[in-house]
Tab-separated table of C-alpha atoms in Angstrom:
chain	number	residue	atom	x	y	z
A	1	UNK	CA	9.546	-6.711	15.731
A	2	UNK	CA	13.547	-5.860	16.900
A	3	UNK	CA	15.839	-3.938	15.648
A	4	UNK	CA	19.190	-5.239	17.206
A	5	UNK	CA	21.610	-2.644	15.586
A	6	UNK	CA	20.794	0.456	17.495
A	7	UNK	CA	20.365	1.384	21.180
A	8	UNK	CA	19.643	4.787	22.046
A	9	UNK	CA	21.580	6.328	24.893
A	10	UNK	CA	21.303	10.616	25.995
A	11	UNK	CA	24.691	10.047	28.021
A	12	UNK	CA	27.464	10.943	25.823
A	13	UNK	CA	31.170	9.737	25.973
A	14	UNK	CA	34.289	11.653	26.510
A	15	UNK	CA	36.097	13.272	23.688
A	16	UNK	CA	36.064	15.968	21.239
A	17	UNK	CA	32.676	16.713	20.261
A	18	UNK	CA	31.826	16.218	15.819
A	19	UNK	CA	30.399	18.988	14.384
A	20	UNK	CA	26.605	19.455	14.101
A	21	UNK	CA	24.302	21.576	11.482
A	22	UNK	CA	21.605	23.752	12.863
A	23	UNK	CA	17.716	22.534	14.085
A	24	UNK	CA	15.471	23.462	12.236
A	25	UNK	CA	11.439	22.173	12.024
A	26	UNK	CA	10.126	20.539	8.839
A	27	UNK	CA	6.543	20.191	9.359
A	28	UNK	CA	4.554	17.799	7.236
A	29	UNK	CA	0.724	18.169	8.172
A	30	UNK	CA	1.816	19.847	11.296
A	31	UNK	CA	-0.311	18.673	14.133
A	32	UNK	CA	-1.541	21.339	16.604
A	33	UNK	CA	1.394	20.451	19.331
A	34	UNK	CA	4.168	20.245	16.687
A	35	UNK	CA	5.169	18.987	13.828
A	36	UNK	CA	7.824	16.635	12.851
A	37	UNK	CA	11.326	18.276	13.299
A	38	UNK	CA	15.105	18.151	12.117
A	39	UNK	CA	17.721	16.234	13.328
A	40	UNK	CA	21.284	17.084	12.423
A	41	UNK	CA	23.004	15.117	14.564
A	42	UNK	CA	23.615	11.240	14.006
A	43	UNK	CA	24.396	7.628	15.367
A	44	UNK	CA	28.055	6.948	15.828
A	45	UNK	CA	29.787	4.820	13.338
A	46	UNK	CA	29.149	1.945	15.196
A	47	UNK	CA	25.598	2.386	14.990
A	48	UNK	CA	25.252	1.874	18.690
A	49	UNK	CA	23.792	5.057	19.743
A	50	UNK	CA	23.840	8.756	19.090
A	51	UNK	CA	27.236	10.568	19.169
A	52	UNK	CA	28.305	12.458	21.778
A	53	UNK	CA	28.598	16.581	21.069
A	54	UNK	CA	30.110	17.608	24.403
A	55	UNK	CA	32.136	16.265	27.637
A	56	UNK	CA	30.162	14.847	30.198
A	57	UNK	CA	32.008	16.729	32.431
A	58	UNK	CA	30.479	19.925	30.947
A	59	UNK	CA	26.862	18.730	31.279
A	60	UNK	CA	25.870	20.992	34.069
A	61	UNK	CA	22.866	23.042	34.066
A	62	UNK	CA	24.996	26.161	34.233
A	63	UNK	CA	27.057	25.501	31.458
A	64	UNK	CA	24.505	23.559	29.467
A	65	UNK	CA	20.945	23.971	30.012
A	66	UNK	CA	20.736	27.770	31.082
A	67	UNK	CA	22.125	28.598	27.819
A	68	UNK	CA	19.974	26.540	26.013
A	69	UNK	CA	16.402	28.008	28.032
A	70	UNK	CA	18.072	31.286	27.310
A	71	UNK	CA	18.284	30.728	23.651
A	72	UNK	CA	14.615	29.274	22.992
A	73	UNK	CA	13.589	32.371	25.138
A	74	UNK	CA	15.247	34.570	22.845
A	75	UNK	CA	13.440	32.279	19.743
A	76	UNK	CA	10.263	32.794	21.563
A	77	UNK	CA	10.503	36.960	22.148
A	78	UNK	CA	11.980	36.947	18.640
A	79	UNK	CA	8.987	34.817	17.214
A	80	UNK	CA	6.869	36.693	19.028
A	81	UNK	CA	7.931	40.385	17.893
A	82	UNK	CA	7.225	38.952	14.411
A	83	UNK	CA	3.502	37.571	14.878
A	84	UNK	CA	2.862	41.131	16.182
A	85	UNK	CA	4.115	42.574	12.784
A	86	UNK	CA	2.409	40.365	10.166
A	87	UNK	CA	-0.752	40.182	12.307
A	88	UNK	CA	-1.462	44.183	12.107
A	89	UNK	CA	-4.552	44.801	10.375
A	90	UNK	CA	-2.774	46.153	7.476
A	91	UNK	CA	-0.715	43.338	6.892
A	92	UNK	CA	-1.296	40.999	4.015
A	93	UNK	CA	1.247	38.275	5.147
A	94	UNK	CA	-0.951	35.596	6.292
A	95	UNK	CA	1.756	33.241	5.429
A	96	UNK	CA	4.213	34.979	7.739
A	97	UNK	CA	1.626	35.542	10.651
A	98	UNK	CA	1.439	31.604	10.196
A	99	UNK	CA	5.225	31.386	10.199
A	100	UNK	CA	5.773	33.451	12.967
A	101	UNK	CA	3.020	31.479	15.103
A	102	UNK	CA	4.527	28.174	14.476
A	103	UNK	CA	8.003	29.557	15.396
A	104	UNK	CA	6.045	30.485	18.585
A	105	UNK	CA	4.877	27.289	19.605
A	106	UNK	CA	7.935	25.715	19.031
A	107	UNK	CA	9.916	27.738	21.118
A	108	UNK	CA	7.034	27.319	24.006
A	109	UNK	CA	7.571	23.451	23.260
A	110	UNK	CA	11.200	23.328	23.935
A	111	UNK	CA	10.816	25.568	26.996
A	112	UNK	CA	8.058	23.680	28.640
A	113	UNK	CA	9.692	20.443	27.913
A	114	UNK	CA	12.819	21.052	28.997
A	115	UNK	CA	11.173	22.401	32.349
A	116	UNK	CA	9.499	19.094	32.569
A	117	UNK	CA	12.475	16.856	32.363
A	118	UNK	CA	15.132	19.083	34.298
A	119	UNK	CA	13.083	20.279	36.924
A	120	UNK	CA	15.022	19.334	39.456
A	121	UNK	CA	17.980	21.334	38.034
A	122	UNK	CA	15.867	24.201	38.199
A	123	UNK	CA	13.530	26.256	41.193
A	124	UNK	CA	11.082	23.498	41.059
A	125	UNK	CA	8.000	26.174	41.953
A	126	UNK	CA	9.015	28.400	39.048
A	127	UNK	CA	9.783	25.530	36.527
A	128	UNK	CA	6.445	24.616	37.209
A	129	UNK	CA	3.967	27.533	36.959
A	130	UNK	CA	5.783	28.724	33.692
A	131	UNK	CA	5.436	25.299	31.955
A	132	UNK	CA	1.778	25.295	33.077
A	133	UNK	CA	1.591	28.678	31.356
A	134	UNK	CA	4.108	27.631	28.214
A	135	UNK	CA	1.267	24.385	27.642
A	136	UNK	CA	-1.910	26.628	27.922
A	137	UNK	CA	-0.212	28.881	25.153
A	138	UNK	CA	0.643	26.227	22.895
A	139	UNK	CA	-2.404	24.707	22.930
A	140	UNK	CA	-4.594	27.882	22.270
A	141	UNK	CA	-2.185	28.804	19.404
A	142	UNK	CA	-2.197	24.854	17.600
A	143	UNK	CA	-6.158	24.569	17.414
A	144	UNK	CA	-6.784	27.031	14.764
A	145	UNK	CA	-3.941	25.502	12.493
A	146	UNK	CA	-4.837	21.842	13.546
A	147	UNK	CA	-8.526	22.166	12.048
A	148	UNK	CA	-7.572	24.275	8.881
A	149	UNK	CA	-5.531	21.144	8.476
A	150	UNK	CA	-8.340	18.488	9.059
A	151	UNK	CA	-10.223	19.782	7.126
A	152	UNK	CA	-7.697	19.700	3.852
A	153	UNK	CA	-7.116	16.135	4.943
A	154	UNK	CA	-10.683	15.389	4.647
A	155	UNK	CA	-11.420	17.069	1.786
A	156	UNK	CA	-8.720	15.815	0.057
A	157	UNK	CA	-9.194	12.425	0.969
A	158	UNK	CA	-13.126	12.845	-0.201
A	159	UNK	CA	-12.015	13.756	-3.615
A	160	UNK	CA	-10.256	10.389	-4.008
A	161	UNK	CA	-12.544	8.252	-2.696
A	162	UNK	CA	-15.335	9.929	-5.199
A	163	UNK	CA	-13.441	9.422	-8.242
A	164	UNK	CA	-13.745	7.540	-10.985
A	165	UNK	CA	-12.309	4.600	-9.511
A	166	UNK	CA	-11.768	3.810	-5.613
A	167	UNK	CA	-8.369	3.488	-4.659
A	168	UNK	CA	-6.923	0.084	-4.421
A	169	UNK	CA	-5.650	0.740	-1.205
A	170	UNK	CA	-8.670	2.222	0.088
A	171	UNK	CA	-11.182	1.111	-1.321
A	172	UNK	CA	-10.192	-3.002	-1.949
A	173	UNK	CA	-13.108	-4.797	-2.016
A	174	UNK	CA	-13.350	-9.344	-1.308
A	175	UNK	CA	-13.004	-11.329	-4.194
A	176	UNK	CA	-16.412	-12.180	-5.677
A	177	UNK	CA	-17.733	-8.980	-5.620
A	178	UNK	CA	-18.844	-8.005	-9.080
A	179	UNK	CA	-18.235	-4.891	-10.808
A	180	UNK	CA	-21.807	-3.684	-10.571
A	181	UNK	CA	-21.776	-3.884	-6.608
A	182	UNK	CA	-18.413	-1.546	-7.288
A	183	UNK	CA	-20.291	0.748	-9.443
A	184	UNK	CA	-23.658	1.343	-7.324
A	185	UNK	CA	-20.970	1.699	-4.006
A	186	UNK	CA	-18.801	4.539	-5.944
A	187	UNK	CA	-22.387	6.025	-7.314
A	188	UNK	CA	-23.765	6.062	-3.477
A	189	UNK	CA	-20.310	7.816	-2.630
A	190	UNK	CA	-20.492	10.210	-5.269
A	191	UNK	CA	-23.573	11.982	-4.665
A	192	UNK	CA	-22.867	11.921	-0.448
A	193	UNK	CA	-19.260	13.025	-0.951
A	194	UNK	CA	-20.575	16.656	-2.246
A	195	UNK	CA	-22.717	16.905	0.994
A	196	UNK	CA	-20.137	15.573	3.494
A	197	UNK	CA	-17.625	18.098	2.042
A	198	UNK	CA	-20.314	20.588	2.732
A	199	UNK	CA	-20.691	19.541	6.141
A	200	UNK	CA	-17.324	19.165	7.503
A	201	UNK	CA	-16.398	22.624	5.681
A	202	UNK	CA	-19.429	24.011	7.869
A	203	UNK	CA	-18.129	22.225	11.084
A	204	UNK	CA	-14.786	22.656	10.764
A	205	UNK	CA	-14.318	26.159	9.602
A	206	UNK	CA	-16.921	27.209	12.267
A	207	UNK	CA	-14.712	25.558	15.089
A	208	UNK	CA	-11.324	27.124	13.166
A	209	UNK	CA	-12.742	30.823	13.390
A	210	UNK	CA	-13.851	30.218	17.331
A	211	UNK	CA	-10.096	29.443	17.732
A	212	UNK	CA	-8.943	32.068	16.096
A	213	UNK	CA	-10.875	34.274	17.919
A	214	UNK	CA	-10.235	32.230	21.222
A	215	UNK	CA	-6.027	33.077	20.050
A	216	UNK	CA	-6.222	36.127	19.856
A	217	UNK	CA	-8.416	37.370	22.830
A	218	UNK	CA	-5.633	34.943	24.637
A	219	UNK	CA	-3.029	36.884	23.117
A	220	UNK	CA	-4.224	40.108	24.071
A	221	UNK	CA	-4.766	38.806	27.918
A	222	UNK	CA	-2.903	39.838	30.780
A	223	UNK	CA	-2.094	35.704	31.355
A	224	UNK	CA	-0.645	35.958	28.328
A	225	UNK	CA	1.764	39.472	29.109
A	226	UNK	CA	2.248	37.866	32.259
A	227	UNK	CA	4.085	34.652	30.295
A	228	UNK	CA	5.872	36.775	28.158
A	229	UNK	CA	7.090	38.384	31.075
A	230	UNK	CA	8.624	35.269	32.420
A	231	UNK	CA	9.881	34.515	29.419
A	232	UNK	CA	11.763	37.819	28.492
A	233	UNK	CA	13.455	36.948	32.327
A	234	UNK	CA	14.314	33.889	31.347
A	235	UNK	CA	16.112	35.141	28.392
A	236	UNK	CA	18.407	36.675	30.948
A	237	UNK	CA	18.316	34.848	34.045
A	238	UNK	CA	17.662	30.648	34.372
A	239	UNK	CA	16.283	30.316	38.011
A	240	UNK	CA	18.316	27.045	39.137
A	241	UNK	CA	17.696	24.817	42.012
A	242	UNK	CA	19.720	25.964	45.215
A	243	UNK	CA	22.390	24.328	46.604
A	244	UNK	CA	25.619	22.827	44.351
A	245	UNK	CA	23.305	19.423	43.341
A	246	UNK	CA	22.002	21.233	40.309
A	247	UNK	CA	25.482	22.024	39.040
A	248	UNK	CA	26.682	18.250	38.518
A	249	UNK	CA	26.178	16.672	35.744
A	250	UNK	CA	24.196	14.102	36.617
A	251	UNK	CA	21.381	16.923	37.051
A	252	UNK	CA	21.014	16.492	33.707
A	253	UNK	CA	22.397	12.969	32.549
A	254	UNK	CA	19.602	11.365	34.833
A	255	UNK	CA	16.582	13.227	33.773
A	256	UNK	CA	17.676	12.678	30.323
A	257	UNK	CA	18.084	9.234	30.825
A	258	UNK	CA	14.678	8.589	32.700
A	259	UNK	CA	12.848	10.335	29.886
A	260	UNK	CA	14.780	8.260	27.249
A	261	UNK	CA	13.885	5.186	29.617
A	262	UNK	CA	10.091	6.361	29.405
A	263	UNK	CA	9.914	6.084	26.096
A	264	UNK	CA	11.311	2.906	25.400
A	265	UNK	CA	8.928	1.568	27.791
A	266	UNK	CA	6.211	3.179	26.193
A	267	UNK	CA	7.044	2.127	22.815
A	268	UNK	CA	7.472	-1.539	23.891
A	269	UNK	CA	4.213	-1.467	25.354
A	270	UNK	CA	2.272	-0.402	22.065
A	271	UNK	CA	-0.339	-2.844	20.591
A	272	UNK	CA	1.472	-5.310	17.907
A	273	UNK	CA	0.459	-5.074	14.182
A	274	UNK	CA	-2.724	-5.725	13.417
A	275	UNK	CA	-4.304	-5.207	16.494
A	276	UNK	CA	-7.685	-3.799	16.629
A	277	UNK	CA	-6.629	-0.892	14.030
A	278	UNK	CA	-10.515	0.377	14.122
A	279	UNK	CA	-10.942	0.133	18.074
A	280	UNK	CA	-10.167	4.052	19.281
A	281	UNK	CA	-9.177	2.749	22.713
A	282	UNK	CA	-5.695	2.105	21.093
A	283	UNK	CA	-4.945	5.708	20.051
A	284	UNK	CA	-4.121	6.775	23.716
A	285	UNK	CA	-1.279	4.443	24.020
A	286	UNK	CA	0.229	5.741	20.760
A	287	UNK	CA	-0.475	9.223	21.421
A	288	UNK	CA	1.189	8.784	24.853
A	289	UNK	CA	4.583	7.529	22.926
A	290	UNK	CA	4.256	10.589	20.890
A	291	UNK	CA	4.562	12.912	24.151
A	292	UNK	CA	7.739	10.733	25.396
A	293	UNK	CA	9.158	11.072	22.268
A	294	UNK	CA	8.921	14.109	22.103
A	295	UNK	CA	10.316	15.317	25.490
A	296	UNK	CA	13.306	12.540	24.734
A	297	UNK	CA	14.092	14.655	21.517
A	298	UNK	CA	14.456	17.821	23.408
A	299	UNK	CA	16.428	16.139	26.527
A	300	UNK	CA	18.592	14.780	23.254
A	301	UNK	CA	18.655	18.647	22.119
A	302	UNK	CA	20.001	19.646	25.456
A	303	UNK	CA	22.567	16.985	26.407
A	304	UNK	CA	24.131	16.102	23.266
A	305	UNK	CA	23.144	19.831	21.387
A	306	UNK	CA	21.117	17.902	18.576
A	307	UNK	CA	18.265	15.902	18.158
A	308	UNK	CA	18.755	12.300	17.020
A	309	UNK	CA	18.066	11.878	12.944
A	310	UNK	CA	17.347	8.709	13.323
A	311	UNK	CA	14.260	10.010	15.190
A	312	UNK	CA	12.869	12.087	12.230
A	313	UNK	CA	10.953	9.239	10.426
A	314	UNK	CA	9.125	7.889	13.477
A	315	UNK	CA	8.318	11.280	14.421
A	316	UNK	CA	6.809	12.225	11.064
A	317	UNK	CA	5.016	8.647	11.364
A	318	UNK	CA	3.246	9.274	14.899
A	319	UNK	CA	2.643	13.101	13.519
A	320	UNK	CA	0.520	11.269	10.675
A	321	UNK	CA	-0.924	8.833	13.401
A	322	UNK	CA	-2.306	11.848	15.446
A	323	UNK	CA	-3.739	13.514	12.350
A	324	UNK	CA	-5.308	10.856	11.168
A	325	UNK	CA	-6.969	9.544	14.528
A	326	UNK	CA	-8.441	13.460	14.781
A	327	UNK	CA	-9.421	13.166	11.262
A	328	UNK	CA	-11.310	9.745	11.599
A	329	UNK	CA	-12.932	11.486	14.841
A	330	UNK	CA	-14.003	14.611	12.997
A	331	UNK	CA	-15.885	12.212	10.163
A	332	UNK	CA	-17.651	10.146	12.960
A	333	UNK	CA	-18.510	13.298	14.844
A	334	UNK	CA	-20.173	14.880	11.320
A	335	UNK	CA	-21.642	11.778	10.974
A	336	UNK	CA	-23.693	11.705	13.951
A	337	UNK	CA	-25.212	15.040	12.784
A	338	UNK	CA	-29.268	15.141	13.023
A	339	UNK	CA	-31.375	14.588	9.940
A	340	UNK	CA	-28.448	14.055	7.241
A	341	UNK	CA	-29.299	12.053	4.351
A	342	UNK	CA	-27.946	8.606	4.407
A	343	UNK	CA	-25.512	9.340	1.109
A	344	UNK	CA	-23.773	12.016	3.392
A	345	UNK	CA	-23.350	9.641	6.493
A	346	UNK	CA	-22.746	7.387	4.096
A	347	UNK	CA	-19.796	9.281	2.856
A	348	UNK	CA	-18.702	10.015	5.878
A	349	UNK	CA	-18.455	6.389	7.042
A	350	UNK	CA	-16.247	5.730	4.177
A	351	UNK	CA	-14.276	8.605	4.791
A	352	UNK	CA	-13.688	7.312	8.581
A	353	UNK	CA	-13.061	3.939	7.670
A	354	UNK	CA	-10.435	5.640	5.356
A	355	UNK	CA	-8.517	7.566	7.874
A	356	UNK	CA	-8.332	4.588	10.389
A	357	UNK	CA	-6.327	2.587	7.368
A	358	UNK	CA	-4.297	5.571	7.474
A	359	UNK	CA	-3.810	5.148	11.438
A	360	UNK	CA	-2.682	1.994	10.804
A	361	UNK	CA	-0.392	2.873	7.785
A	362	UNK	CA	0.744	5.542	10.309
A	363	UNK	CA	1.488	2.769	12.843
A	364	UNK	CA	3.574	0.488	9.986
A	365	UNK	CA	5.861	3.056	9.208
A	366	UNK	CA	6.723	3.500	12.823
A	367	UNK	CA	7.043	0.169	13.266
A	368	UNK	CA	10.046	0.277	10.449
A	369	UNK	CA	11.175	3.021	10.817
A	370	UNK	CA	11.967	2.797	14.674
A	371	UNK	CA	15.482	2.674	14.999
A	372	UNK	CA	16.371	1.684	18.575
A	373	UNK	CA	16.518	-2.195	19.964
A	374	UNK	CA	13.068	-2.163	21.371
A	375	UNK	CA	10.085	-4.714	20.851
A	376	UNK	CA	7.137	-2.804	18.738
A	377	UNK	CA	5.116	-6.047	18.385
A	378	UNK	CA	4.854	-9.712	19.785
A	379	UNK	CA	7.097	-12.224	18.032
């Protein structure tokens, strides 16, 4: 599928900058490494690409990347302070603590992604070390949230599947099968759904509890304090690459364009529509596209001042894709539990198939919403 009406570019044009709104995260089933985020800046009037946010001559590390990193570092420290305030033993605002954790991960992801993309414009040793530590921290903080969302997703799907009638989109049967067969399948699913839900709750709640303990341990470790100290220094001083090379506009434009081209190549290489939706080996290519899309969006924020709003729907689709893939994996892992009842295994098998259907649906949404002129499937 080709959408020739729009082609992405991160290279700004000269001229006055249009007004842009503030960036904001808008999570919808937020995934362990970040959810869909707001994209206030839009494509230009011609539809040929995103509009410029600043003249190309001002795109120097000193003028653009350093303030961006300092702002994200300030957000990181502010979120860390809020997390400490709402995580006290007497504090009952669990939602506030969760919101602070998401904001902390959001800032960590943006700093880490920018250090990766624009490494050549910064002190490479410092950038590699801080990026490694921020990736570790973001992963630790994401796990508890991911397990909680996965459990909610699977339990809700079980309730829908075991209702009075199977949803048409999920339980459609081949023509010619009788109503008696449908009723028998629903009865078998109803018997096993409660046990399957209880099994999933035990497994995922245990995993969530362990992840919560690991996060608390990490936040109290010397390694985390070293990361916080490094980010605090970043809020006031950004180590740049030695010499004048990192101070030119090309020091930001070229890495941003390389990130863009890697994304376009990854999207063009995605498996075509209806290509083995149950083949889990195909999931890795979609996860890689999601990672590269994130790096492109962050580079777009640095160079043009805001992320491209045309990417909001594809980002959301890939987040849902990742959630469905991991939920299907959790159902399959639970089905491998020794000595479970056949009805429980049947319900988990139906749940796994349901989540793989959701995987394919998310891929279809991504193909339909992808705004750039890239081939997404075989002609």
